[in-house]
Amino acid sequence: MDTAVAHKAALPLVEPASFAARMAAMPTRSKLSFGLGVAALAGVVLAMTLWSSKGDYKVLYANLSDKDGGAIIAQLSQMNVPYKMSEGGAAIMVPAGQVHDLRLKLATAGLPKGSVSGYELMDNARFGQTQFQERLTAQRGLEGELTRSITSMAAVQNARVHLALPNQNGFFREQQKPSASVLLTLHPGRTLDRAQVAGIVHLVSSSVPELDPKAVSVLDQTGALLTANADSSPAAGLDAQQLQYVNQIETGLSKRIFDLLEPIVGRDNLRATVAADIDFSQTEATSEEFKPNQGAQAKISIRSQQVSEQNGSAGATPSGVPGAASNQPPVPATAPITGAAQPLQTAQGGGAAGSSGRRDATTNYEVDKTVRVTRNATGNVKRLNAAVVVNNRSVTDAKGKTTSVPLTSDEIEKLNALVRESIGFNQERGDSVKVINAPFKVDPVTNVDVPLWKQPEIIDLLRSLAVPTGLALVAMLVFFGLLRPALKIALAPPPAPVPGAALTEVVDDTNELPALPAPKRSEHLESARALAKENPAAVAGIVRGWVNGETVPAKQGA
């Protein structure tokens, strides 16, 4: 049988085909270390993800009642949504990416219900309730709706509305009118002017049938009545609108003083205040003046004139001197408008015997009349008081040293004149202006050197970086302590082959025989020498084949 001998490249005894096979071939200790490292690294990554999402929380609802807050928290727990309460429990905070989605879902569930119930009370009407319960439920619903409308105002924090709706009967004279009371809780620093209070009054009166606006009372959280009528308003003092008007006048006058004097004395070297006494009283006066017609040139108008004349006779008795003069008819009587009345004459030459006469005249003339109605405007300035303090003047000498120098009398007088002109000084009104010069006290500023590690910005930065830095260190320890040794073992190159261990005997079939143990160096040399002596031609052919890269067949029986 023909046999052939071939020399193959040196290969390891066991060579894994993949990374998984190499991992399977690792020792048990290395496998356990690698598994723990992978689990720890996954935990660190998960912790960093949760921490990064935890910091972005936004307000879901704020200023909730205890009942609504508990209901919302219970609903969030059922939905497996993380939440946290802000400082003081005033707001519920959830992850920022879920705020709008959660609001829609909670609105579907009817949350928050709110501490005030409106007309939704009518949706839960029970069967068999009495007429009194129905009327009371309707009144509660109306009060709730009014409360919601009033609390929608920017200055109102909370409100309560009480309606007094009497039972109406068939007798019109015995019917009672409804009334209402509103208690307001305003935000700190907020006030309501007269127009806003009137708006609340008309809102309530328009929502209740037959409710007179005068029967609506509005109070604030201090118990002050905001709807005082006109009779009690002067005694109640200035309202919010009047106080705002006074503040505007004082602020405007103070600004005038600052704008005028700051370019002269410099910024932060001036302090000024103005107190204005404003008269908000309303007065009305009516006067009538009568002007008689005097003088000859005065125009006289007759309004009415009445003349009464009576004549009587006891019988005609001849008298007088016979002749033509006594036979003339009498002259008609005249009554002049002005002057003395003339005596009545019935016949020429004197009165006739046995006759009598009487005449009365009454004339009414028009007299000039002037009616004046004077109504004074409100908000007139009664008096102004201005006080101004000016700092000393700073003077720098040639050496660069700065000193404080008081103002002269002429300079103070000029400043006083400027202040008077700026506020509209009126001595007859009793205004007063006082300008003085005094050094301003400057508090020394002590610079406290705070260590870098105690500064608030650095502390906040360290707090924000503490968690990610710690997680990064843990990840590095896990990688270098557990994962890297196992990966080093799995990715290590195979051991170098032992010389002679790759020789195999090849026979006429394809079966590969196990390699023989490597002989010693002396045995190899002796075998090669013996073969060269016994068969030099075969050795030469083998060497020639090695050089040419060919396989030289051995002789049969070799």
Coordinates of C-alpha atoms in Angstrom, one line a residue:
M1 CA 0.0 0.0 0.0
D2 CA 1.3 3.4 -1.0
T3 CA 1.9 5.9 1.8
A4 CA 2.7 9.5 1.7
V5 CA 4.3 11.8 4.3
A6 CA 3.1 15.5 4.5
H7 CA 4.3 18.4 6.6
K8 CA 1.4 20.7 7.7
A9 CA 1.5 24.1 9.4
A10 CA 1.6 24.2 13.2
L11 CA -2.0 24.4 14.7
P12 CA -3.2 24.4 18.3
L13 CA -4.7 21.2 19.6
V14 CA -8.1 23.0 20.5
E15 CA -9.1 26.2 18.6
P16 CA -12.6 27.6 19.5
A17 CA -14.6 28.7 16.5
S18 CA -16.3 31.9 18.0
F19 CA -16.5 34.2 21.0
A20 CA -19.3 32.2 22.5
A21 CA -17.3 29.1 22.3
R22 CA -14.4 30.9 24.0
M23 CA -16.7 32.1 26.7
A24 CA -17.9 28.6 27.2
A25 CA -14.3 27.3 27.4
M26 CA -13.5 29.8 30.2
P27 CA -13.2 28.6 33.8
T28 CA -16.3 28.8 36.1
R29 CA -14.8 31.6 38.1
S30 CA -14.3 33.8 35.1
K31 CA -17.8 33.1 33.8
L32 CA -19.3 34.1 37.2
S33 CA -17.2 37.3 37.3
F34 CA -18.3 38.2 33.7
G35 CA -22.0 37.6 34.5
L36 CA -21.8 39.8 37.7
G37 CA -20.0 42.5 35.8
V38 CA -22.6 42.6 33.1
A39 CA -25.5 42.7 35.6
A40 CA -23.8 45.5 37.6
L41 CA -23.1 47.6 34.5
A42 CA -26.7 47.2 33.4
G43 CA -27.9 48.4 36.8
V44 CA -25.7 51.4 36.7
V45 CA -27.0 52.4 33.2
L46 CA -30.6 51.9 34.5
A47 CA -29.9 54.1 37.5
M48 CA -28.4 56.9 35.4
T49 CA -31.5 56.8 33.1
L50 CA -33.9 57.0 36.0
W51 CA -31.9 59.8 37.6
S52 CA -31.9 61.8 34.4
S53 CA -35.6 61.5 34.0
K54 CA -36.3 62.2 37.7
G55 CA -34.9 65.7 37.6
D56 CA -37.3 66.9 34.9
Y57 CA -40.5 67.3 36.9
K58 CA -43.3 69.8 36.3
V59 CA -46.4 70.9 38.2
L60 CA -49.5 68.9 37.4
Y61 CA -51.9 70.7 39.7
A62 CA -51.3 73.4 42.3
N63 CA -53.4 74.9 45.2
L64 CA -55.6 71.8 45.5
S65 CA -57.8 71.0 48.4
D66 CA -56.9 68.0 50.6
K67 CA -59.8 66.0 49.1
D68 CA -58.8 66.6 45.5
G69 CA -55.1 66.1 46.3
G70 CA -55.7 62.7 47.8
A71 CA -58.0 61.6 45.0
I72 CA -55.4 62.6 42.4
I73 CA -52.5 60.8 44.2
A74 CA -54.6 57.6 44.4
Q75 CA -55.4 57.8 40.7
L76 CA -51.7 58.3 39.9
S77 CA -50.7 55.3 42.0
Q78 CA -53.2 53.2 40.1
M79 CA -51.7 54.4 36.8
N80 CA -48.2 53.6 38.0
V81 CA -47.1 57.2 37.4
P82 CA -44.2 58.6 39.6
Y83 CA -45.0 61.8 41.4
K84 CA -43.7 63.9 44.2
M85 CA -45.0 66.8 46.3
S86 CA -43.4 70.2 46.2
E87 CA -42.2 71.9 49.4
G88 CA -45.2 72.4 51.6
G89 CA -47.4 70.1 49.6
A90 CA -48.8 73.0 47.6
A91 CA -48.4 71.2 44.2
I92 CA -48.3 67.8 42.7
M93 CA -45.3 67.3 40.3
V94 CA -45.0 64.5 37.7
P95 CA -42.5 63.9 34.8
A96 CA -42.5 66.7 32.3
G97 CA -43.3 64.5 29.4
Q98 CA -46.5 63.2 30.9
V99 CA -48.1 66.4 32.2
H100 CA -50.6 67.1 29.4
D101 CA -51.4 63.4 29.0
L102 CA -52.2 63.0 32.7
R103 CA -54.3 66.1 32.8
L104 CA -56.5 64.8 30.0
K105 CA -56.8 61.3 31.7
L106 CA -57.6 62.9 35.1
A107 CA -60.2 65.2 33.5
T108 CA -61.8 62.1 32.0
A109 CA -62.0 60.7 35.5
G110 CA -63.6 63.9 36.8
L111 CA -60.5 65.1 38.7
P112 CA -59.9 67.6 40.2
K113 CA -63.5 68.1 41.3
G114 CA -62.7 71.3 43.1
S115 CA -63.9 72.4 46.5
V116 CA -66.7 74.3 44.9
S117 CA -69.6 72.4 43.2
G118 CA -71.7 74.1 40.5
Y119 CA -74.6 72.9 38.4
E120 CA -73.1 69.4 38.3
L121 CA -74.9 68.8 41.6
M122 CA -78.1 68.6 39.5
D123 CA -76.6 65.6 37.6
N124 CA -76.7 63.4 40.8
A125 CA -80.4 64.1 41.6
R126 CA -81.7 61.3 43.9
F127 CA -85.1 59.7 43.4
G128 CA -87.7 60.8 45.9
Q129 CA -86.1 64.0 47.2
T130 CA -88.4 66.7 48.5
Q131 CA -89.1 70.1 47.0
F132 CA -87.0 71.7 49.7
Q133 CA -84.0 69.6 48.7
E134 CA -84.4 70.4 45.1
R135 CA -84.5 74.1 45.8
L136 CA -81.5 73.9 48.1
T137 CA -79.5 71.9 45.5
A138 CA -80.3 74.5 42.8
Q139 CA -79.3 77.3 45.2
R140 CA -76.0 75.6 46.0
G141 CA -75.3 75.1 42.3
L142 CA -75.9 78.8 41.6
E143 CA -73.6 79.8 44.5
G144 CA -70.9 77.5 43.1
E145 CA -71.2 78.9 39.6
L146 CA -71.0 82.5 41.0
T147 CA -68.0 81.5 43.1
R148 CA -66.2 80.1 40.1
S149 CA -66.9 83.2 38.0
I150 CA -65.6 85.5 40.8
T151 CA -62.4 83.5 41.5
S152 CA -61.5 83.8 37.8
M153 CA -60.5 87.4 38.5
A154 CA -56.8 87.9 38.7
A155 CA -56.9 89.7 42.1
V156 CA -59.2 87.2 43.8
Q157 CA -57.7 84.2 45.4
N158 CA -60.9 82.6 46.8
A159 CA -64.5 83.6 47.3
R160 CA -67.7 82.5 49.0
V161 CA -71.2 83.5 47.8
H162 CA -74.2 83.4 50.1
L163 CA -77.7 83.8 48.6
A164 CA -80.8 84.5 50.6
L165 CA -83.7 83.4 48.4
P166 CA -87.0 83.6 50.3
N167 CA -89.9 81.4 49.4
Q168 CA -92.4 83.2 47.2
N169 CA -96.1 82.9 47.8
G170 CA -99.2 84.1 45.9
F171 CA -99.5 87.4 47.7
F172 CA -97.5 90.0 45.9
R173 CA -97.4 92.4 48.9
E174 CA -96.0 89.8 51.2
Q175 CA -93.2 88.7 48.8
Q176 CA -89.6 89.3 50.1
K177 CA -86.8 90.4 47.9
P178 CA -83.6 88.3 47.6
S179 CA -80.2 89.4 48.8
A180 CA -76.6 88.2 48.5
S181 CA -73.3 88.5 50.3
V182 CA -69.9 87.9 48.8
L183 CA -66.7 87.3 50.9
L184 CA -63.5 87.8 48.9
T185 CA -60.0 86.6 49.8
L186 CA -57.5 88.7 47.7
H187 CA -54.0 87.8 46.8
P188 CA -51.3 89.4 48.9
G189 CA -50.7 92.9 47.7
R190 CA -53.7 93.1 45.4
T191 CA -56.7 95.4 45.7
L192 CA -60.0 95.9 43.9
D193 CA -61.0 99.3 42.6
R194 CA -64.5 100.7 42.6
A195 CA -65.2 99.5 39.0
Q196 CA -64.2 95.9 39.8
V197 CA -66.4 95.9 43.0
A198 CA -69.3 97.2 40.9
G199 CA -68.7 94.5 38.4
I200 CA -69.0 91.8 41.0
V201 CA -72.1 93.4 42.3
H202 CA -73.8 93.5 38.9
L203 CA -72.6 89.9 38.2
V204 CA -74.4 88.6 41.2
S205 CA -77.5 90.8 40.8
S206 CA -77.9 89.8 37.2
S207 CA -77.6 86.1 38.0
V208 CA -80.4 86.1 40.5
P209 CA -83.9 87.1 39.5
E210 CA -85.3 90.3 41.1
L211 CA -82.1 90.9 43.0
D212 CA -81.5 94.6 43.5
P213 CA -77.8 95.6 43.2
K214 CA -78.2 97.6 46.5
A215 CA -79.0 94.3 48.2
V216 CA -75.5 92.8 47.4
S217 CA -72.8 93.2 50.0
V218 CA -69.1 92.5 49.2
L219 CA -66.5 92.1 51.9
D220 CA -62.8 91.3 51.8
Q221 CA -60.8 89.0 54.1
T222 CA -60.3 91.7 56.6
G223 CA -64.0 92.3 57.0
A224 CA -64.0 95.7 55.3
L225 CA -67.2 96.5 53.4
L226 CA -66.3 97.2 49.8
T227 CA -69.9 98.2 48.7
A228 CA -70.5 101.2 51.0
N229 CA -73.2 103.5 49.7
A230 CA -72.8 107.1 48.9
D231 CA -74.0 108.3 52.3
S232 CA -71.4 106.3 54.2
S233 CA -68.5 106.6 51.8
P234 CA -67.2 109.9 53.2
A235 CA -67.1 108.5 56.7
A236 CA -65.4 105.3 55.4
G237 CA -62.4 107.2 54.2
L238 CA -60.6 106.9 50.8
D239 CA -61.3 103.9 48.7
A240 CA -58.8 102.1 46.6
Q241 CA -59.3 104.2 43.5
Q242 CA -58.8 107.5 45.5
L243 CA -55.7 106.1 47.1
Q244 CA -54.4 105.2 43.7
Y245 CA -55.1 108.7 42.5
V246 CA -53.2 110.2 45.4
N247 CA -50.3 107.8 44.9
Q248 CA -50.1 108.8 41.2
I249 CA -50.0 112.5 42.0
E250 CA -47.2 112.0 44.6
T251 CA -45.2 109.7 42.4
G252 CA -45.5 112.1 39.4
L253 CA -44.3 115.1 41.4
S254 CA -41.4 113.1 43.0
K255 CA -40.3 112.0 39.5
R256 CA -40.3 115.6 38.4
I257 CA -38.0 116.5 41.2
F258 CA -35.6 113.6 40.4
D259 CA -35.6 114.3 36.7
L260 CA -34.8 118.0 37.3
L261 CA -32.1 117.7 40.1
E262 CA -30.3 114.4 39.3
P263 CA -28.4 115.9 36.4
I264 CA -27.1 118.6 38.8
V265 CA -26.3 116.7 42.0
G266 CA -25.7 113.3 40.4
R267 CA -27.5 110.0 40.7
D268 CA -27.9 108.5 44.2
N269 CA -27.2 111.9 45.7
L270 CA -30.8 112.9 46.1
R271 CA -33.8 111.8 48.1
A272 CA -37.2 113.5 47.7
T273 CA -40.7 112.8 48.8
V274 CA -44.0 114.7 48.2
A275 CA -47.1 114.5 50.3
A276 CA -50.3 115.7 48.6
D277 CA -53.5 116.6 50.4
I278 CA -56.4 115.9 47.9
D279 CA -59.9 117.1 48.4
F280 CA -62.4 114.5 47.2
S281 CA -65.5 116.2 48.7
Q282 CA -68.3 117.1 46.3
T283 CA -70.1 120.4 46.7
E284 CA -72.9 122.0 44.6
A285 CA -74.2 125.6 45.0
T286 CA -77.2 127.4 43.4
S287 CA -77.6 131.2 43.3
E288 CA -80.2 133.6 41.9
E289 CA -79.6 137.2 41.1
F290 CA -82.2 139.9 40.3
K291 CA -81.3 143.0 38.4
P292 CA -83.9 145.8 38.3
N293 CA -84.4 148.1 35.3
Q294 CA -82.8 151.4 36.2
G295 CA -82.2 154.6 34.3
A296 CA -84.0 156.3 31.4
Q297 CA -82.1 154.1 28.8
A298 CA -83.1 150.9 30.5
K299 CA -85.3 148.6 28.4
I300 CA -88.6 148.1 30.2
S301 CA -90.8 145.1 29.3
I302 CA -94.4 145.0 30.6
R303 CA -95.5 141.6 31.6
S304 CA -99.1 142.5 32.6
Q305 CA -101.3 145.6 32.9
Q306 CA -104.8 146.0 34.6
V307 CA -107.0 149.2 34.6
S308 CA -110.2 149.6 36.6
E309 CA -112.5 152.7 36.2
Q310 CA -115.8 153.6 37.9
N311 CA -118.1 156.6 37.3
G312 CA -121.3 157.6 39.2
S313 CA -123.9 160.5 38.9
A314 CA -126.7 161.7 41.3
G315 CA -128.5 163.9 38.6
A316 CA -127.6 166.6 36.2
T317 CA -127.6 170.0 38.0
P318 CA -126.9 173.1 35.9
S319 CA -123.8 174.9 37.0
G320 CA -121.3 177.2 35.6
V321 CA -121.4 180.2 33.3
P322 CA -123.9 179.8 30.5
G323 CA -122.3 180.1 27.1
A324 CA -120.4 178.1 24.4
A325 CA -117.7 176.9 26.8
S326 CA -120.0 175.1 29.1
N327 CA -121.7 173.2 26.2
Q328 CA -118.5 171.4 25.0
P329 CA -118.2 167.6 25.6
P330 CA -115.8 166.4 28.3
V331 CA -112.2 165.5 27.4
P332 CA -111.4 161.7 27.6
A333 CA -109.3 160.7 30.6
T334 CA -105.7 159.6 30.2
A335 CA -103.6 157.4 32.4
P336 CA -99.9 157.9 31.8
I337 CA -97.6 154.8 32.3
T338 CA -95.1 156.9 34.3
G339 CA -95.7 159.8 36.6
A340 CA -98.5 160.8 38.9
A341 CA -102.1 160.1 38.0
Q342 CA -104.1 163.1 36.8
P343 CA -107.4 164.0 38.5
L344 CA -110.5 162.9 36.7
Q345 CA -112.3 165.7 35.0
T346 CA -115.9 165.2 33.9
A347 CA -116.6 168.7 32.7
Q348 CA -114.7 171.9 31.9
G349 CA -114.3 174.2 34.8
G350 CA -114.4 171.7 37.7
G351 CA -116.4 168.8 38.9
A352 CA -120.1 168.6 38.5
A353 CA -122.2 168.6 41.6
G354 CA -123.7 165.2 42.5
S355 CA -121.2 163.1 40.4
S356 CA -118.4 160.7 41.6
G357 CA -115.6 158.6 39.8
R358 CA -112.8 156.1 40.6
R359 CA -109.9 154.7 38.5
D360 CA -107.3 151.9 39.4
A361 CA -104.4 150.9 37.3
T362 CA -102.0 148.0 37.9
T363 CA -98.9 147.4 35.8
N364 CA -96.4 144.4 36.2
Y365 CA -92.9 144.8 34.7
E366 CA -90.3 142.0 33.8
V367 CA -87.3 141.9 36.1
D368 CA -83.9 140.4 35.0
K369 CA -83.0 137.1 36.8
T370 CA -79.8 135.0 36.8
V371 CA -79.6 131.5 38.1
R372 CA -76.1 129.9 38.7
V373 CA -75.4 126.3 39.6
T374 CA -71.8 125.6 40.6
R375 CA -70.5 122.0 41.1
N376 CA -66.9 121.7 42.2
A377 CA -64.8 118.9 40.7
T378 CA -63.4 116.2 43.0
G379 CA -59.7 115.5 43.4
N380 CA -58.5 119.0 43.7
V381 CA -55.1 119.6 45.4
K382 CA -55.5 121.4 48.7
R383 CA -51.9 121.4 49.7
L384 CA -48.5 120.1 48.7
N385 CA -45.5 119.4 51.0
A386 CA -42.2 118.5 49.5
A387 CA -39.0 117.5 51.3
V388 CA -35.7 117.1 49.5
V389 CA -32.3 116.0 50.9
V390 CA -29.2 116.6 48.9
N391 CA -25.9 114.9 49.5
N392 CA -22.6 116.8 49.9
R393 CA -20.6 117.5 46.8
S394 CA -17.6 115.4 46.1
V395 CA -14.4 117.3 45.2
T396 CA -11.2 115.6 44.0
D397 CA -7.9 117.5 44.5
A398 CA -4.8 117.4 42.3
K399 CA -3.4 114.4 44.2
G400 CA -6.5 112.4 43.5
K401 CA -8.0 112.5 47.0
T402 CA -11.8 112.8 47.1
T403 CA -13.4 114.9 49.9
S404 CA -17.0 115.7 50.7
V405 CA -17.9 119.4 50.6
P406 CA -21.2 120.9 51.8
L407 CA -23.3 123.0 49.4
T408 CA -23.4 126.7 49.7
S409 CA -26.5 128.7 50.6
D410 CA -26.8 130.0 47.1
E411 CA -26.8 126.5 45.7
I412 CA -29.4 125.4 48.1
E413 CA -31.6 128.3 47.3
K414 CA -31.3 127.6 43.6
L415 CA -32.3 124.0 44.2
N416 CA -35.2 125.2 46.3
A417 CA -36.4 127.4 43.5
L418 CA -36.2 124.5 41.0
V419 CA -38.2 122.3 43.3
R420 CA -40.9 124.9 43.7
E421 CA -41.3 125.4 40.0
S422 CA -41.3 121.7 39.3
I423 CA -44.2 120.9 41.7
G424 CA -46.2 124.1 41.0
F425 CA -45.7 125.8 44.3
N426 CA -48.6 128.0 45.5
Q427 CA -48.1 130.0 48.6
E428 CA -51.7 131.0 48.9
R429 CA -52.7 127.4 49.0
G430 CA -50.3 126.8 51.9
D431 CA -47.7 124.7 50.0
S432 CA -44.3 124.1 51.7
V433 CA -41.0 123.1 50.2
K434 CA -37.9 122.2 52.3
V435 CA -34.5 121.5 50.7
I436 CA -31.6 120.6 53.0
N437 CA -28.0 119.5 52.5
A438 CA -26.6 116.6 54.6
P439 CA -23.9 114.0 54.0
F440 CA -25.3 110.6 53.2
K441 CA -24.2 107.7 55.4
V442 CA -22.6 104.9 53.4
D443 CA -22.5 101.6 55.0
P444 CA -19.1 99.9 54.6
V445 CA -19.3 96.9 52.4
T446 CA -17.2 94.0 53.9
N447 CA -16.1 91.5 51.3
V448 CA -16.2 88.1 52.8
D449 CA -13.9 85.7 51.1
V450 CA -16.0 82.5 50.9
P451 CA -14.0 79.4 50.0
L452 CA -14.6 77.9 46.6
W453 CA -16.1 74.8 48.1
K454 CA -18.5 76.8 50.2
Q455 CA -20.0 79.0 47.5
P456 CA -23.7 78.2 46.8
E457 CA -23.1 77.8 43.0
I458 CA -20.3 75.3 43.6
I459 CA -22.4 73.4 46.1
D460 CA -25.3 73.2 43.7
L461 CA -23.0 72.1 40.9
L462 CA -21.5 69.4 43.1
R463 CA -24.9 68.2 44.2
S464 CA -26.0 67.9 40.6
L465 CA -22.8 66.1 39.6
A466 CA -22.6 63.8 42.6
V467 CA -25.0 61.2 41.4
P468 CA -23.7 60.8 37.8
T469 CA -20.1 60.9 39.0
G470 CA -20.7 58.2 41.5
L471 CA -22.5 56.1 39.0
A472 CA -19.6 56.6 36.5
L473 CA -17.1 55.5 39.1
V474 CA -19.1 52.4 39.9
A475 CA -19.3 51.6 36.2
M476 CA -15.5 51.9 35.9
L477 CA -14.9 49.7 38.9
V478 CA -17.3 47.0 37.5
F479 CA -15.7 47.1 34.1
F480 CA -12.0 47.0 35.2
G481 CA -12.7 44.7 38.1
L482 CA -15.1 42.1 36.7
L483 CA -15.5 42.5 32.9
R484 CA -12.0 43.2 31.8
P485 CA -10.3 40.1 33.3
A486 CA -13.0 37.8 31.8
L487 CA -12.7 39.5 28.4
K488 CA -9.0 39.3 28.6
I489 CA -9.2 35.5 29.1
A490 CA -11.8 35.1 26.4
L491 CA -9.9 37.2 23.8
A492 CA -6.5 35.8 24.6
P493 CA -4.6 34.3 21.5
P494 CA -4.1 30.5 21.4
P495 CA -0.8 29.1 22.7
A496 CA 2.1 28.7 20.3
P497 CA 2.5 25.2 18.9
V498 CA 5.2 22.9 20.1
P499 CA 7.8 22.1 17.4
G500 CA 7.2 18.6 16.0
A501 CA 3.8 18.3 17.4
A502 CA 2.2 19.1 14.0
L503 CA 3.8 16.1 12.1
T504 CA 1.2 13.6 11.1
E505 CA 1.5 10.4 9.2
V506 CA -0.6 10.2 6.1
V507 CA -1.4 6.8 4.6
D508 CA -3.3 5.9 1.5
D509 CA -6.6 6.7 3.2
T510 CA -7.9 10.0 4.6
N511 CA -7.6 9.0 8.3
E512 CA -5.3 11.3 10.2
L513 CA -3.1 9.5 12.7
P514 CA -2.2 11.1 16.0
A515 CA 1.2 12.8 16.0
L516 CA 4.1 11.0 17.6
P517 CA 5.9 12.6 20.5
A518 CA 8.7 14.8 19.4
P519 CA 12.0 12.9 19.5
K520 CA 15.0 14.4 21.0
R521 CA 17.4 16.4 18.9
S522 CA 20.0 13.7 18.8
E523 CA 17.6 11.0 17.6
H524 CA 16.5 13.3 14.7
L525 CA 20.0 13.9 13.6
E526 CA 21.0 10.3 13.8
S527 CA 17.9 9.2 11.7
A528 CA 18.6 11.9 9.1
R529 CA 22.2 10.8 8.8
A530 CA 21.3 7.2 8.5
L531 CA 18.7 7.9 5.8
A532 CA 21.2 10.0 3.8
K533 CA 23.8 7.3 3.9
E534 CA 21.4 4.4 3.0
N535 CA 19.4 6.3 0.2
P536 CA 21.0 9.5 -0.8
A537 CA 18.8 9.8 -3.9
A538 CA 15.7 9.7 -1.8
V539 CA 17.0 12.4 0.6
A540 CA 18.0 14.6 -2.4
G541 CA 14.4 14.2 -3.8
I542 CA 12.9 15.1 -0.5
V543 CA 15.1 18.2 -0.1
R544 CA 14.3 19.2 -3.7
G545 CA 10.6 18.8 -3.0
W546 CA 10.8 21.0 0.1
V547 CA 12.6 23.7 -1.9
N548 CA 10.0 23.6 -4.7
G549 CA 7.0 23.2 -2.3
E550 CA 6.1 19.8 -3.7
T551 CA 5.3 16.6 -1.9
V552 CA 7.8 13.9 -2.7
P553 CA 6.3 10.4 -2.7
A554 CA 8.4 7.9 -0.8
K555 CA 9.4 4.6 -2.2
Q556 CA 7.3 1.6 -1.4
G557 CA 8.5 -0.3 1.5
A558 CA 10.3 2.7 2.9

